[in-house]
Coordinates of C-alpha atoms and ligand atoms in Angstrom, one line a residue:
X579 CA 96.9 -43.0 144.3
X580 CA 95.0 -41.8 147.2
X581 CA 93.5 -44.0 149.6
X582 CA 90.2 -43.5 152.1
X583 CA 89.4 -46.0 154.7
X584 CA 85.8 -47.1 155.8
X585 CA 84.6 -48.4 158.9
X586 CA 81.6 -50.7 159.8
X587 CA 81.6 -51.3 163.6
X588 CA 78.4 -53.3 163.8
X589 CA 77.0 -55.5 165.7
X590 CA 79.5 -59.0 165.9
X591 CA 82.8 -57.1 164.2
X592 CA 84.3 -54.6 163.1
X593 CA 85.4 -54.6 159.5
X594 CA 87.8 -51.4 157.4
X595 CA 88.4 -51.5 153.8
X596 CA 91.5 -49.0 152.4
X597 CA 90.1 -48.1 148.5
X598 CA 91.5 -46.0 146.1
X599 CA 89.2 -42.9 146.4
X600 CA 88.9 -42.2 142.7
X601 CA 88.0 -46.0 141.1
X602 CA 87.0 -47.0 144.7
X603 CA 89.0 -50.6 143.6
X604 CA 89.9 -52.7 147.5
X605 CA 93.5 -52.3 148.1
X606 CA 93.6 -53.9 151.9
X607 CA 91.0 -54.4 154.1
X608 CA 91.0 -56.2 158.6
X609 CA 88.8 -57.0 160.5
X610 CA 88.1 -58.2 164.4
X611 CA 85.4 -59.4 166.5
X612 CA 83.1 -58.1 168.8
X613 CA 81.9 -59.7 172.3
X614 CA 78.6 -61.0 172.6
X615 CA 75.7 -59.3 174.2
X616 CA 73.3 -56.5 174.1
X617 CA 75.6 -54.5 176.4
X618 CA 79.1 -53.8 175.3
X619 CA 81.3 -51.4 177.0
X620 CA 82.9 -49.0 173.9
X621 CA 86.4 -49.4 174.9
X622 CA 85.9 -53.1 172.9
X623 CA 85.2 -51.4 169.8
X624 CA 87.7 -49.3 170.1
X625 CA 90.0 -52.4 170.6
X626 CA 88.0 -54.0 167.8
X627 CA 88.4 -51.1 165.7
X628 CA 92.7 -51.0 166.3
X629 CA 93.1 -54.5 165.5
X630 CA 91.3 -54.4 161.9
X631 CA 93.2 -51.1 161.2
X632 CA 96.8 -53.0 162.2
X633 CA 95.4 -56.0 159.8
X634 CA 94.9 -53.5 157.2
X635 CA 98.3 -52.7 157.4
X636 CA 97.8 -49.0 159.2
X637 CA 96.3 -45.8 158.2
X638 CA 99.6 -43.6 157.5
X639 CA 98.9 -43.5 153.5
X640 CA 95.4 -42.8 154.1
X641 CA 94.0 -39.4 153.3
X642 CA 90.4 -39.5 154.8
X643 CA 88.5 -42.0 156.3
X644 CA 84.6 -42.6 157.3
X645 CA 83.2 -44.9 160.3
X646 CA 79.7 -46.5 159.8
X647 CA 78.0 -48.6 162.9
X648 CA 75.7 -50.0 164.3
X649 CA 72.4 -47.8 165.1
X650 CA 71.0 -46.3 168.0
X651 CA 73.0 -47.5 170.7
X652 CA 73.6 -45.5 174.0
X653 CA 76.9 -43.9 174.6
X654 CA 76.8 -41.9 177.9
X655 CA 80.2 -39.7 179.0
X656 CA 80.8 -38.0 182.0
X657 CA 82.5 -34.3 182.4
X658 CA 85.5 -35.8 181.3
X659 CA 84.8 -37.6 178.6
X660 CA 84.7 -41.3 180.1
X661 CA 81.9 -43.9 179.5
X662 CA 79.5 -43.7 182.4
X663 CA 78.6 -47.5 181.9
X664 CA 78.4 -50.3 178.8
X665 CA 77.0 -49.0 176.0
X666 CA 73.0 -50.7 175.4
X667 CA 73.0 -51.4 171.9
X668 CA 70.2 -51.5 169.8
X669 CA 69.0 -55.4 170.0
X670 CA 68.7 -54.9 173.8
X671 CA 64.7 -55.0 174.7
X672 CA 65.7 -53.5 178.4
X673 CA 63.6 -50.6 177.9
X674 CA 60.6 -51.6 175.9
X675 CA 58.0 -50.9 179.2
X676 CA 60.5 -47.0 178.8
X677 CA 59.0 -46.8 175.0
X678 CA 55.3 -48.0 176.0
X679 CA 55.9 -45.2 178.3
X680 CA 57.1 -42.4 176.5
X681 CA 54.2 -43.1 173.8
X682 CA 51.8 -42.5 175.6
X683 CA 53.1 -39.5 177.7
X684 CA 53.3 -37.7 174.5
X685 CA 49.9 -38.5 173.5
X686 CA 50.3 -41.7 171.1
X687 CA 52.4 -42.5 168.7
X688 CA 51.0 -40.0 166.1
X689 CA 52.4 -37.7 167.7
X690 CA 56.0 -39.6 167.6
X691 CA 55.8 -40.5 164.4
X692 CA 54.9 -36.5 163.2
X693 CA 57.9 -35.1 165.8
X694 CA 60.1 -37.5 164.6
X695 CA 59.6 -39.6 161.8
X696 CA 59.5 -43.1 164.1
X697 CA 57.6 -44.6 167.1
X698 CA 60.1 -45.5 169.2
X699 CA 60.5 -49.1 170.8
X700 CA 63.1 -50.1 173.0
X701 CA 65.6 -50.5 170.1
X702 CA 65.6 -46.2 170.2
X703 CA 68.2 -43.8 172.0
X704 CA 65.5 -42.1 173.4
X705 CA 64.1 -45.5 175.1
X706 CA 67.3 -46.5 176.5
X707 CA 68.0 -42.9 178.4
X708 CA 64.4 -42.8 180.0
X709 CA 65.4 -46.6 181.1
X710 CA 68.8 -45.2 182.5
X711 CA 67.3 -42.6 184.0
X712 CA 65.0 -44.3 185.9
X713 CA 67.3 -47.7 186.8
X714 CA 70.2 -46.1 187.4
X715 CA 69.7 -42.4 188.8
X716 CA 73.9 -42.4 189.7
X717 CA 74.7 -42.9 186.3
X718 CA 72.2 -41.0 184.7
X719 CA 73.2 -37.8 187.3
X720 CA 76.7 -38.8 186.0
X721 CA 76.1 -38.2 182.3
X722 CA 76.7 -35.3 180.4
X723 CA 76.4 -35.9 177.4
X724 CA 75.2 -38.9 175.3
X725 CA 76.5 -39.8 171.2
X726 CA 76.1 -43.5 168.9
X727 CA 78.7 -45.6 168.6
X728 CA 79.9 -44.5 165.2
X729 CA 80.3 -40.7 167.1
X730 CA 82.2 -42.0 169.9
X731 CA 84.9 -43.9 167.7
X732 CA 85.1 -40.8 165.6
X733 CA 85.6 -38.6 168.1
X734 CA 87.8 -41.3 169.5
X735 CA 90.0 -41.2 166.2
X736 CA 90.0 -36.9 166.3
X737 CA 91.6 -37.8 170.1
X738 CA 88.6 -37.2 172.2
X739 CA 88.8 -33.3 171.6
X740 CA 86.1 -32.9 175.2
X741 CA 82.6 -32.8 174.5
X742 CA 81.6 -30.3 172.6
X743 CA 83.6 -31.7 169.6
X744 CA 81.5 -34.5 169.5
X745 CA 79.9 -34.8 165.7
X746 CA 77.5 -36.9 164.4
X747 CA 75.3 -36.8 161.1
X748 CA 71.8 -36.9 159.8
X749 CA 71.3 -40.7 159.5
X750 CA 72.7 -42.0 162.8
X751 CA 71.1 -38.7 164.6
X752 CA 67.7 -39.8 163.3
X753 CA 67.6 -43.3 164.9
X754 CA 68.0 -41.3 168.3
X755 CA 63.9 -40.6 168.6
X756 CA 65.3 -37.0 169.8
X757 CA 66.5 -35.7 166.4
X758 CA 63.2 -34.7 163.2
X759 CA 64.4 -35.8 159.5
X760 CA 61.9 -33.2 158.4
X761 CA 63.1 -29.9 160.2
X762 CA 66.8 -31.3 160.7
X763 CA 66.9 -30.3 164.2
X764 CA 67.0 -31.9 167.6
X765 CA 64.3 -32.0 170.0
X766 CA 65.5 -31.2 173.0
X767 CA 61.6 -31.3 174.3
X768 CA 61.5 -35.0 174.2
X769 CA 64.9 -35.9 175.8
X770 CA 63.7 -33.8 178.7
X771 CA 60.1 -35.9 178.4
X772 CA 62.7 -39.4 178.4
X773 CA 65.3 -37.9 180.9
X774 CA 64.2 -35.0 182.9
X775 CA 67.0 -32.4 181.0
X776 CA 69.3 -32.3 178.1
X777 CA 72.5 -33.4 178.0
X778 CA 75.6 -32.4 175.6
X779 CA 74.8 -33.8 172.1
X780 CA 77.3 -34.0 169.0
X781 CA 76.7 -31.5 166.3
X782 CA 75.0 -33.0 163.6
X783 CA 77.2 -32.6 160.4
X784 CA 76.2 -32.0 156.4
X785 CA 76.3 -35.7 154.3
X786 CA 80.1 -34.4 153.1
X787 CA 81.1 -32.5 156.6
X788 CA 84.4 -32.8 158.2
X789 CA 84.4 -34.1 162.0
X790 CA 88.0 -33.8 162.6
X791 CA 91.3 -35.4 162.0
X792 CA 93.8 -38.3 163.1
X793 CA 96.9 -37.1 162.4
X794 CA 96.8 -36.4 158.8
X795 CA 93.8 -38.6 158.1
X796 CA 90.7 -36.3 157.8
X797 CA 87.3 -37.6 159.2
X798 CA 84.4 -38.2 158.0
X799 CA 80.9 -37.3 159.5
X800 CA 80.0 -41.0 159.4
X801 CA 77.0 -42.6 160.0
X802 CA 74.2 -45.7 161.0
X803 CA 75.4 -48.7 159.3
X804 CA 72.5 -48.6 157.2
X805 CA 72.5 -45.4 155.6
X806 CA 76.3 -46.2 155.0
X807 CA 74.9 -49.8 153.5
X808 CA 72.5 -47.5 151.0
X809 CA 75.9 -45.8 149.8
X810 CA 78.0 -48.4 150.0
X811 CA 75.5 -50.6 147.6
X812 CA 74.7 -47.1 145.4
X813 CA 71.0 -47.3 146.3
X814 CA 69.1 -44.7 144.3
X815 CA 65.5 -43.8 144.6
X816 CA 63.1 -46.9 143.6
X817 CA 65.4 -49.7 145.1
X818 CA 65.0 -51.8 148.0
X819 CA 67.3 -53.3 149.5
X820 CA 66.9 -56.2 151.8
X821 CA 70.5 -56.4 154.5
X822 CA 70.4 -60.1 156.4
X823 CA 73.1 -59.0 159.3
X824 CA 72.5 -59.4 163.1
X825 CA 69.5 -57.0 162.5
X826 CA 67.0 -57.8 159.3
X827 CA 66.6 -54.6 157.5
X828 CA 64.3 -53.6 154.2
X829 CA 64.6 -50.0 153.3
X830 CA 64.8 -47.5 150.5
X831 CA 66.4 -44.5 149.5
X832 CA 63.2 -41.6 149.3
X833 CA 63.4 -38.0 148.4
X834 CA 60.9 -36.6 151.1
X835 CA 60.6 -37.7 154.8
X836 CA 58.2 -40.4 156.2
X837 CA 56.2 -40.9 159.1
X838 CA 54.5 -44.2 160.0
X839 CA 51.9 -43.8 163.2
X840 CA 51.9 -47.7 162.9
X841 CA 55.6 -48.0 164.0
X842 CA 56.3 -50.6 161.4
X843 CA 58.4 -47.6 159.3
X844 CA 60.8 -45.7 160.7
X845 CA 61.4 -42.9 159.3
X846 CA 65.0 -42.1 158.6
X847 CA 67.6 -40.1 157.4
X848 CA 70.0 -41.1 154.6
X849 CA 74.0 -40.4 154.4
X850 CA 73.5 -38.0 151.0
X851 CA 70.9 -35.3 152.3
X852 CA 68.0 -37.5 151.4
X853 CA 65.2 -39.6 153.7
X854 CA 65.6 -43.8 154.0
X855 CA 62.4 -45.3 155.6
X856 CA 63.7 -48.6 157.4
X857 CA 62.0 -51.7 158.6
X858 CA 64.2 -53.7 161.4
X859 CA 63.9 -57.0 162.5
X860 CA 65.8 -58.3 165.7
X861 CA 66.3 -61.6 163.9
X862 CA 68.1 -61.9 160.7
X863 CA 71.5 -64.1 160.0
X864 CA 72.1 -65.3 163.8
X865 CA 68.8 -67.6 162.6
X866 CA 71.0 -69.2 160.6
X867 CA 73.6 -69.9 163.1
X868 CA 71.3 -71.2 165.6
X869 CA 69.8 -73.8 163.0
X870 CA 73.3 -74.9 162.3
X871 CA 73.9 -75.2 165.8
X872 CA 70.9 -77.2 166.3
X873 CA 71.9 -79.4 163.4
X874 CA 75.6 -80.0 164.3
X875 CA 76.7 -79.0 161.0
X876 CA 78.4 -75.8 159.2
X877 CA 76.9 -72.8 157.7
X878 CA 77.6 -73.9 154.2
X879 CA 76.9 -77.5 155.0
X880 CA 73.2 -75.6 156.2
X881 CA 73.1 -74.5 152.9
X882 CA 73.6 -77.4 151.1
X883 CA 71.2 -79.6 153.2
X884 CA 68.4 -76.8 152.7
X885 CA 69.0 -76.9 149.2
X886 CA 68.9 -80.8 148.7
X887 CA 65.5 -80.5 150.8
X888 CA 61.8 -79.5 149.0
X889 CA 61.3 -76.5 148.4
X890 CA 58.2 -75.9 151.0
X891 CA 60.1 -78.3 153.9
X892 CA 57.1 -80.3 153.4
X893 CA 55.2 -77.8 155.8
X894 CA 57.1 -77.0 158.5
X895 CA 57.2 -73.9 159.0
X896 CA 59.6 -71.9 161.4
X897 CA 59.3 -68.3 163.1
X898 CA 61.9 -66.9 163.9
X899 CA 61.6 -64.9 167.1
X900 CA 64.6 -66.0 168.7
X901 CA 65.6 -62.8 170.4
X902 CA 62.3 -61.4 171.4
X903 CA 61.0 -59.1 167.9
X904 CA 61.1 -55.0 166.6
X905 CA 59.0 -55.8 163.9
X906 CA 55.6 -56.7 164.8
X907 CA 57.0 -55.2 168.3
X908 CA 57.0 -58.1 170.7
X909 CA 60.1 -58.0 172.9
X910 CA 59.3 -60.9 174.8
X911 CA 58.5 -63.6 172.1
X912 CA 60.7 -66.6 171.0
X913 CA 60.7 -68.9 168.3
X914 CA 58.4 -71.4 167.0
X915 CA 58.4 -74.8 164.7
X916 CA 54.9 -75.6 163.0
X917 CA 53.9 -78.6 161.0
X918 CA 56.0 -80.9 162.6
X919 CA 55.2 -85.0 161.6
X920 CA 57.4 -88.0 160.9
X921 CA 58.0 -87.5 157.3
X922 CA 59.5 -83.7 157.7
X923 CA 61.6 -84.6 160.9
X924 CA 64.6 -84.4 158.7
X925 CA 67.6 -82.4 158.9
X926 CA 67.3 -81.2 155.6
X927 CA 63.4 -80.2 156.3
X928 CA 64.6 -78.0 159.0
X929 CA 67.1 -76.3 157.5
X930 CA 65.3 -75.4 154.7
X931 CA 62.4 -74.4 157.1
X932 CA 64.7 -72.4 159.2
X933 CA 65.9 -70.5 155.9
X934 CA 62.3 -69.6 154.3
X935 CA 61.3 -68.7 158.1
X936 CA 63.7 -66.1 158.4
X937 CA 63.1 -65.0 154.6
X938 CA 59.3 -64.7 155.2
X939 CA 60.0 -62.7 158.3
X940 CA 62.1 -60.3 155.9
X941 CA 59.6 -60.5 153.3
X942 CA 56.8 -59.2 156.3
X943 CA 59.2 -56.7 156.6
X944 CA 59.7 -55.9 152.6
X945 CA 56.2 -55.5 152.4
X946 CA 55.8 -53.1 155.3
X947 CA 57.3 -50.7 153.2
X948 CA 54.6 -50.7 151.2
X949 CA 56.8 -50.3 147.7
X950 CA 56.5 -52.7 145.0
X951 CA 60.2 -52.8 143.0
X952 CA 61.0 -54.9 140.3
X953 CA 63.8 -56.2 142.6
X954 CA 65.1 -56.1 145.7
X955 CA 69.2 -56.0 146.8
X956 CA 70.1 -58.7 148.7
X957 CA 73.2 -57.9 151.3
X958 CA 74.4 -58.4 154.7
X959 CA 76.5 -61.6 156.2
X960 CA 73.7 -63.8 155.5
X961 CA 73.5 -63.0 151.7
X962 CA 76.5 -64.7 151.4
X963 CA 75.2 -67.8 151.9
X964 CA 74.4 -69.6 147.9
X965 CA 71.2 -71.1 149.7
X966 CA 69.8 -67.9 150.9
X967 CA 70.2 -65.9 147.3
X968 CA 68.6 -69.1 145.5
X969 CA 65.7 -69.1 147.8
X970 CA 64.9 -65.3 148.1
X971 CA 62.9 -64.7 144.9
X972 CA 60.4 -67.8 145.8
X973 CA 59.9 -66.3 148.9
X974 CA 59.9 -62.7 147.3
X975 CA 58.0 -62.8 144.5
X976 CA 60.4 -61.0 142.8
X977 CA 64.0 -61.2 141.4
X978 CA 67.1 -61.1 143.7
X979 CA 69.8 -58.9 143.0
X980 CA 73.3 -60.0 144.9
X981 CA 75.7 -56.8 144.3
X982 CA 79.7 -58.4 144.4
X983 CA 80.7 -59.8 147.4
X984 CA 81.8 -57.1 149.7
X985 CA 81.6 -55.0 152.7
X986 CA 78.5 -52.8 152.2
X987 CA 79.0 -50.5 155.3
X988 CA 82.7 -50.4 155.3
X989 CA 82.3 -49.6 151.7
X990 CA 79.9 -46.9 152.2
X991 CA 81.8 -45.3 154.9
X992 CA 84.9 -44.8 152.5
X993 CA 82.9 -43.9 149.8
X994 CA 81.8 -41.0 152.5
X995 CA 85.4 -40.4 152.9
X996 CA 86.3 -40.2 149.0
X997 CA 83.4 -37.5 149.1
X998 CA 84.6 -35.4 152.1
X999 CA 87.8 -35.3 149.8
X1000 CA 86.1 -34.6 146.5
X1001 CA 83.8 -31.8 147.7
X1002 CA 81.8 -32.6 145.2
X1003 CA 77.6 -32.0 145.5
X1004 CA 77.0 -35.3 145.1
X1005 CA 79.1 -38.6 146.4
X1006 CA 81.9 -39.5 144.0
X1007 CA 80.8 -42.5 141.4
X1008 CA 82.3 -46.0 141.9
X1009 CA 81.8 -48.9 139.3
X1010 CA 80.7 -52.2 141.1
X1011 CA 81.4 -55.5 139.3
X1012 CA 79.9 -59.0 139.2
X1013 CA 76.7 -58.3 140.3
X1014 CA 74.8 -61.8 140.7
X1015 CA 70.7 -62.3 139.5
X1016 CA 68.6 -64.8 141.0
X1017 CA 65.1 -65.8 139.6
X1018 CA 63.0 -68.3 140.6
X1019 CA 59.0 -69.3 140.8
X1020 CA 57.3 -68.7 143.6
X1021 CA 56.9 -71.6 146.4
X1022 CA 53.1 -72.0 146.5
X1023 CA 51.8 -71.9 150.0
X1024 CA 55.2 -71.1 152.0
X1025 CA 53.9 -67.4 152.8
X1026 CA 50.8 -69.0 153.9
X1027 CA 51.5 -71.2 156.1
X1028 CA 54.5 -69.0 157.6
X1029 CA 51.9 -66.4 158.4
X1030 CA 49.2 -69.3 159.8
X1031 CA 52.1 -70.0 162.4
X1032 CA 53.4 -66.5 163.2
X1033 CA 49.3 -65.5 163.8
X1034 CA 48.6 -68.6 165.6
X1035 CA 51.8 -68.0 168.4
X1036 CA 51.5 -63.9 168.4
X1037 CA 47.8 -63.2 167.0
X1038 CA 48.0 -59.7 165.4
X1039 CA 46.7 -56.0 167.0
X1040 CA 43.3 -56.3 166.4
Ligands
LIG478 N1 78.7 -68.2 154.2 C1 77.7 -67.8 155.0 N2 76.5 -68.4 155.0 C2 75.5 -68.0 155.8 N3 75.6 -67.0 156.7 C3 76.8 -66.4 156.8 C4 77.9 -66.7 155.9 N4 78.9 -65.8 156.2 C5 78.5 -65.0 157.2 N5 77.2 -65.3 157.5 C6 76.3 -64.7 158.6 O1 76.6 -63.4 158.6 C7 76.3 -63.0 160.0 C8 77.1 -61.7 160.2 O2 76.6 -60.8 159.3 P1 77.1 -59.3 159.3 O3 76.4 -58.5 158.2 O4 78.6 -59.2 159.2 O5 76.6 -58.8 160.7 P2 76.8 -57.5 161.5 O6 77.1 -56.4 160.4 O7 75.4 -57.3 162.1 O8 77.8 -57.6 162.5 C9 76.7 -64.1 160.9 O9 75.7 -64.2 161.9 C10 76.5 -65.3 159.9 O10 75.4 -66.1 160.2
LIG479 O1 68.7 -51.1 164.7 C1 69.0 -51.2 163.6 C2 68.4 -50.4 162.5 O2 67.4 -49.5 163.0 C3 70.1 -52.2 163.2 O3 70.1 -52.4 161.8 C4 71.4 -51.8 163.7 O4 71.9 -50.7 163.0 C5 72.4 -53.0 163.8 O5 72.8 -53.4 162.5 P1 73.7 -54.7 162.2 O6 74.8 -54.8 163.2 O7 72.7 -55.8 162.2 O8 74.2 -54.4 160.8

């Protein structure tokens, strides 16, 4: 049998699976936490990273392996290879006065969206080196050369063969705001715009390229943790698929590039040579946590009380902007509870309210894409919850589709690996099992009201 191994570094852990590359059926998988915060050196993903590999029982049988991770965030090296500072990872809102910035010194964000697909906002590479550069002139004279954390552990893995053998590929480089979908090229224009020149990049790879080797494991090109999602789940043109992880994400797999002037969109690359236009939320699953924190209870036991509650929460209605937001684009904002009164001030009320807030959110998001699918793929940490899948579709309006229980990423990132092996044109096929279907009515009035509170706290662009 032979084995590949895939990665997903995101945002709280790092996960790897070890499949068998033909039937792609689990044979081990580890796992390890990340620290907390928007500002994490690399070294603890590399530590991360080590200790889910030793779980999984080492890499010594495995013939190729792939890394997916989180998007966007800054990796700055110096001459020598070592991290200038902590990396600033995509969820930190830093530089969003840097993005107002940039848009308009190019002339609006048009002319973003046409030179690269997406409006940035602070979430963006691009963003985050403009902030450096004008925060912390030392370490931005310091850096010669900036990558994404899935580059960085890959070139980690290939032993940190100096700078120009960093590699990267189409759908992480495209997250950067300094790389087009449509020509495939970098534009070395706007880093200069964000940070006065332009430093070493990795060489962006074909979907099936190699980007080195540890040992006798071949790498890889790897990718953004949500192009390696789209694999891992088999997305093909027409789906959508809705990921509740740290980040909220609705996108779809698309044959030709997109290009949203109103920033809601942005306008990526995919892992197989194709285009996945992506709307991100700041808040997705950590709502979850912070509503069972409130309530002193677990997540399951969040669940259960959300379920026992009316569908509704007799009116209250929560929005979720813990973290500041990406989508609408309001850094600054935080949270909200509308419709409070005595009969509603329950725990079961709240949880259910905290649930259908966060799903509304995602559903502003679903229908930014402007698609209208028979049914949209529920996955992400979140999706495991029984209480989330049951109340998706009333908050939907359409059927939920829970593929098996799994590691999306990690499982697209191996399926990356089977496929770098395979050198075939298209990734090898791998039958899933046990997907679940969820269908329910609509909740009358739970869209409504949700969108009565989020206009009321943050009234909309006019
Ligand atoms: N059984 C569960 N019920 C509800 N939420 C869950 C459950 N298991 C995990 N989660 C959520 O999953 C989140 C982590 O999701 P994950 O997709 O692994 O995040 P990331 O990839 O961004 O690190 C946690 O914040 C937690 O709220
Ligand atoms: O910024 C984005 C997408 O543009 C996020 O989706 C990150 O890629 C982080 O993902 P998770 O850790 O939440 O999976």
């Amino acid at each position: 049998m032979t084995l590949v191994a895939g990665v997903d570094s995101s945002t709280q852990s790092c996960k790897i699976v070890i499949r068998d590359a033909e039937t792609g059926a689990l044979v081990r998988e580890g796992r390890a936490a990340h620290p907390e915060g928007t500002e994490v050196h690399p070294d603890a993903w590399w530590t991360a990273l080590n200790a889910a590999i030793e779980q999984a029982g080492g890499l010594d049988d495995v013939a190729a392996l792939g890394v997916g991770a989180q998007q966007h965030g800054m990796v700055c090296l110096d001459e020598d290879g070592r991290v200038v500072r902590p990396a600033l990872l995509w969820n930190d809102t830093r530089s969003a006065g840097a993005a107002r910035d940039l848009i308009g010194e190019l002339g609006g964000p048009e002319k973003w969206a046409d030179a690269v697909g997406s409006v940035p906002v602070a979430s963006f590479t691009v963003t985050k080196l403009r902030w450096l550069a004008e925060h912390e002139p030392d370490n931005a004279a310091r850096t010669r050369a900036v990558c994404l954390p899935h580059d960085w552990l890959t070139w980690k893995l290939a032993g940190a063969p100096g700078l120009d053998g960093l590699r990267t590929d189409r759908g992480d480089a495209s997250g950067t705001g300094y790389w087009s979908p449509a020509t495939g090229a970098y534009r070395p224009d706007l880093l200069e715009l964000a940070f006065g020149r332009v430093p070493v990049l990795p060489e962006v790879l074909e979907p099936a390229g190699e980007a080195g080797r540890h040992g006798g494991v071949r790498l890889a090109a790897g990718t953004g943790d949500n192009m390696a999602a789209a694999l891992g789940v088999g997305a093909q043109p027409g789906d959508v698929v809705v990921s509740i992880g740290t980040s909220g994400t609705a996108f779809a797999v698309a044959e030709t590039p997109s290009a949203d002037p109103s920033g809601l969109v942005a306008g990526f690359a995919d892992a197989t040579g194709r285009y996945l236009p992506l709307v991100c939320t700041l808040n997705a699953a950590r709502v979850l946590d912070a509503a069972a924190r409130m309530l002193g209870v677990s997540l399951d036991e969040l669940g259960e009380l959300a379920l026992a509650a009316p569908a509704g929460a007799g009116g209250l209605a929560l929005v979720p902007y813990l973290e500041g937001e990406r989508t609408p684009n309001l850094p600054d904002a935080t949270g909200s509870l509308h419709g409070l009164r005595l009969d509603n001030a329950t725990p079961g009320h709240l949880a259910r309210a905290a649930i259908e807030g966060l799903l509304c959110h995602l559903a502003d998001a679903f229908d930014a894409l402007g698609l209208a699918p028979e049914r949209v793929l529920l996955i992400g940490g979140g999706a495991r919850s029984e209480a989330v899948r049951r109340i998706a579709p009333t908050v939907f309006g359409r059927p939920v589709v829970v593929p098996q229980p799994g590691e999306y990423v990690a499982d697209g990132a191996a399926r990356q690996a089977a496929w770098l092996l395979s050198g075939t044109p298209e990734p090898p096929v791998w039958t899933s099992a046990g997907a679940r279907h969820y269908e329910a009515e609509v909740t009358p009035g739970v869209r409504e009201r949700y969108a009565a509170a989020r206009d009321r706290e943050y009234p909309p662009a006019s």
